[in-house]
Amino acid sequence: MPLPAEQMRFLASVHPYDSLPDAALLSLANVCTLKRAAAGDTLFAVGDEVRHLYIIVAGEIEITDETDVQLSILGPRNSFGERALLRHDPASRIATVTADAMMILVPAPVLFDLIDGHAQVAKFFDRRRPARPDDKNSATMPVRQIMTRKPVTCTPQTPIREAAALMDQHRISSVCIGETGRFCGIVTLRDMTGRVIVGGADPSAPVSSIMTKDPLMLGPKALVMDVLHLMVERGIGHVPIVEGTKLLGIVTQTDLTRAQEMSSADLVRRVANATDAAGMARVTAQIPQLLVQLIETGNRHEVVTRLITDIADTATRRLLALAEAKFGPPPAPYLWLACGSQGRQEQAGVSDQDNCLILSDDVTDAQMPYFADLAKFVSDGLHTCGYFYCPGDMMATNPRWCQPRHVWRSYFEGWIAKPSPEAQMLASVMFDLRSIGGDETLWGRLQKDTLKVASKNSIFTAHMIANSLKHQPPLGLLRGLATVRSGEHRNRLDLKHKGVVPVVDLGRIYALQGQLRPTNTHARLEAAIKARVLSPSGGADLIEAYDLIATTRLEDQARQIKAGQKPDNHLDPSALSDFERSHLRDAFVVVKTMQSAAGSGKAALG
């Protein structure tokens, strides 16, 4: 029998079911059932088949793993069970009632139908699905992302000759006609040719006499594919974007071409061909727009950050080439390396530069000024491109980080032998080094030797683990999320230092323990599972938690960019639904659990 009216109203108030049309909501209510359970009841255990999604109406449910470690406590408006359902696997968690509960049960086939048939439901339950190949194109982008805002306009009374002069002055193929905030029509080069040059219209006549009145238009919610289809079907090259009678922008064939070319590959090509840092900066200024596009077309976070980092790598190599052209060939072999987020290929919407130079042991004191000049040239160029100077001076311009290989070897040996707080910090940074440009043989053997020595030093490893635990997930005492307490980011979540960094630190520890050479966090976790440093189940949970945290961070940065704000790493938790907050907290609990295992000295394999 259908849900009672009171429970149906409750279901209608819970996201994402509140987005369902009335008919779909009524249909859902007719197939759901109501279940009551007493404190102490086990709803499902590890290995059980899960057949329903559970939506809590009242009471409290504890979720634990197979070792009885508490992962979360869920209250009204939260749901559980979707993990096993979406994976099509038996339960890997235990759900126990800790306070008398009432739940709405959604049958698994019904949940899958909702995901397939309703975008808002899919967004919540299917958000970590890799995008389909046909999703990853500019055609699915909102038209507002590619339209030319504030197009050139003139009044209906403007002489045709002046309208033509405007088009020539701005090097555009159309002028929009408007008056007192009202869009009236459009004049294109085709109109000028057909109606003036061929048709003989008087150039001094008002432009309204040759304009196309009420042209084909689209609203701001249209997609790029709508514009494309309209242009192809009607044989036009200009589509005004209008809301009511107000002109918001215009999309031309040039805009479409630019959107199709707006890819990391295009930005890499343009950076690689730039003749100076200023030219590169004009390209890297488009990275925020690229970030938004990559997120909105469904790319996974590790793909997004990899593509964005590729642009920084290309800029660095181009600046190195320009430096050599300016200062002459290098007097000795060298290698430019990146650390930090660039070293891990994890750059996003906010990034400074962290880099260093390893020089051949053949370099002489007389040759060192050359590399000081090269480092300054490249670092200044990167700053011009938006990769601002490192506040901690972790750059090749610092003589400490521009040294022959034997000095670098002594650095690592010293940090490992005497793991002081500074040594731990520096080692953490330098274990993320990745070659960018120059002689890669200067690092390969040194990296391998360093990992081998470090992994066998239990005292150093213990200090590195302790250092990594300084970054704790933002979990509150009362089962909530701990936000920043003061300052400009008060009441917000720090998704970098409290979210992403704890996983980055764990990945670095696993790489150290397994002598694994990848620097990318996602790649490190996968390599750790393969090398049996990390258990398949624990590794899968940690990767899933990392994916959710990192994706949430990037999605919030994309939102900030679209709102015209400078992206940062701080999220207002009130912007999330109950569902999103619950799952984000679960992800933090997984990270905390893995930290506890590392800190207690327990083997990751359990």
Tab-separated table of N, CA and C in Angstrom, residues 29 34 45 51 88 119 159 170 175 201 216 254 271 277 281 289 299 318 394 398 421 424 440 447 449 454 488 514 545:
chain	number	residue	atom	x	y	z
A	29	ALA	N	5.878	7.214	-4.220
A	29	ALA	CA	5.234	6.953	-2.930
A	29	ALA	C	4.419	5.658	-2.961
A	34	LEU	N	7.066	1.547	4.358
A	34	LEU	CA	7.490	2.148	5.616
A	34	LEU	C	7.975	1.037	6.538
A	45	ALA	N	24.220	-6.513	7.383
A	45	ALA	CA	25.601	-6.714	7.819
A	45	ALA	C	26.480	-6.944	6.597
A	51	ARG	N	18.646	-4.593	-0.756
A	51	ARG	CA	17.602	-4.526	-1.788
A	51	ARG	C	16.865	-3.200	-1.808
A	88	HIS	N	26.389	-2.619	-7.096
A	88	HIS	CA	25.835	-3.941	-7.411
A	88	HIS	C	26.615	-5.033	-6.675
A	119	ALA	N	17.402	14.005	-13.861
A	119	ALA	CA	18.761	14.545	-13.766
A	119	ALA	C	19.160	14.885	-12.337
A	159	PRO	N	22.827	55.722	-39.097
A	159	PRO	CA	22.986	55.538	-40.539
A	159	PRO	C	23.698	54.226	-40.863
A	170	HIS	N	35.552	47.272	-35.045
A	170	HIS	CA	35.643	46.189	-34.056
A	170	HIS	C	35.976	44.834	-34.683
A	175	VAL	N	26.159	43.714	-36.133
A	175	VAL	CA	25.852	44.719	-35.120
A	175	VAL	C	24.417	44.502	-34.681
A	201	ALA	N	20.799	50.039	-51.481
A	201	ALA	CA	20.252	50.865	-50.403
A	201	ALA	C	21.159	52.061	-50.141
A	216	LEU	N	16.030	34.963	-35.468
A	216	LEU	CA	15.979	33.754	-34.654
A	216	LEU	C	16.838	33.971	-33.418
A	254	THR	N	32.207	32.174	-35.011
A	254	THR	CA	33.534	32.325	-34.401
A	254	THR	C	33.510	31.875	-32.949
A	271	VAL	N	50.472	28.176	-25.635
A	271	VAL	CA	51.559	28.486	-24.706
A	271	VAL	C	52.895	28.090	-25.313
A	277	ALA	N	56.502	35.884	-21.911
A	277	ALA	CA	55.632	35.556	-20.771
A	277	ALA	C	54.283	36.256	-20.873
A	281	ALA	N	50.659	34.598	-20.618
A	281	ALA	CA	49.695	35.035	-19.607
A	281	ALA	C	48.311	35.232	-20.209
A	289	GLN	N	38.217	29.451	-17.028
A	289	GLN	CA	37.121	29.071	-17.922
A	289	GLN	C	37.248	27.599	-18.310
A	299	ASN	N	34.150	15.563	-16.410
A	299	ASN	CA	35.460	14.945	-16.243
A	299	ASN	C	35.762	14.687	-14.771
A	318	ARG	N	58.528	26.172	-21.942
A	318	ARG	CA	58.677	27.272	-22.915
A	318	ARG	C	59.548	28.375	-22.342
A	394	MET	N	60.092	28.347	-1.756
A	394	MET	CA	60.474	27.024	-2.252
A	394	MET	C	60.560	27.102	-3.776
A	398	ASN	N	65.887	30.516	-5.058
A	398	ASN	CA	66.546	30.414	-3.757
A	398	ASN	C	67.803	29.554	-3.947
A	421	PRO	N	61.759	18.624	12.703
A	421	PRO	CA	60.508	19.140	12.121
A	421	PRO	C	60.714	19.777	10.751
A	424	GLN	N	61.347	17.035	8.212
A	424	GLN	CA	60.117	16.336	7.843
A	424	GLN	C	59.323	17.151	6.828
A	440	GLU	N	66.827	14.476	-17.464
A	440	GLU	CA	66.091	13.696	-16.473
A	440	GLU	C	66.955	12.665	-15.750
A	447	GLN	N	66.227	9.672	-7.080
A	447	GLN	CA	64.904	9.380	-6.516
A	447	GLN	C	64.821	7.930	-6.050
A	449	ASP	N	67.254	5.835	-5.205
A	449	ASP	CA	68.113	5.600	-4.037
A	449	ASP	C	67.495	6.194	-2.773
A	454	ALA	N	65.074	5.752	2.583
A	454	ALA	CA	64.034	6.287	3.474
A	454	ALA	C	63.099	5.192	3.963
A	488	GLU	N	38.580	35.540	7.592
A	488	GLU	CA	37.727	35.780	6.433
A	488	GLU	C	36.965	34.528	5.976
A	514	GLY	N	56.314	1.707	0.192
A	514	GLY	CA	56.416	0.742	-0.897
A	514	GLY	C	57.462	1.078	-1.935
A	545	ALA	N	36.715	8.148	-1.064
A	545	ALA	CA	36.620	9.331	-0.201
A	545	ALA	C	37.381	10.499	-0.821
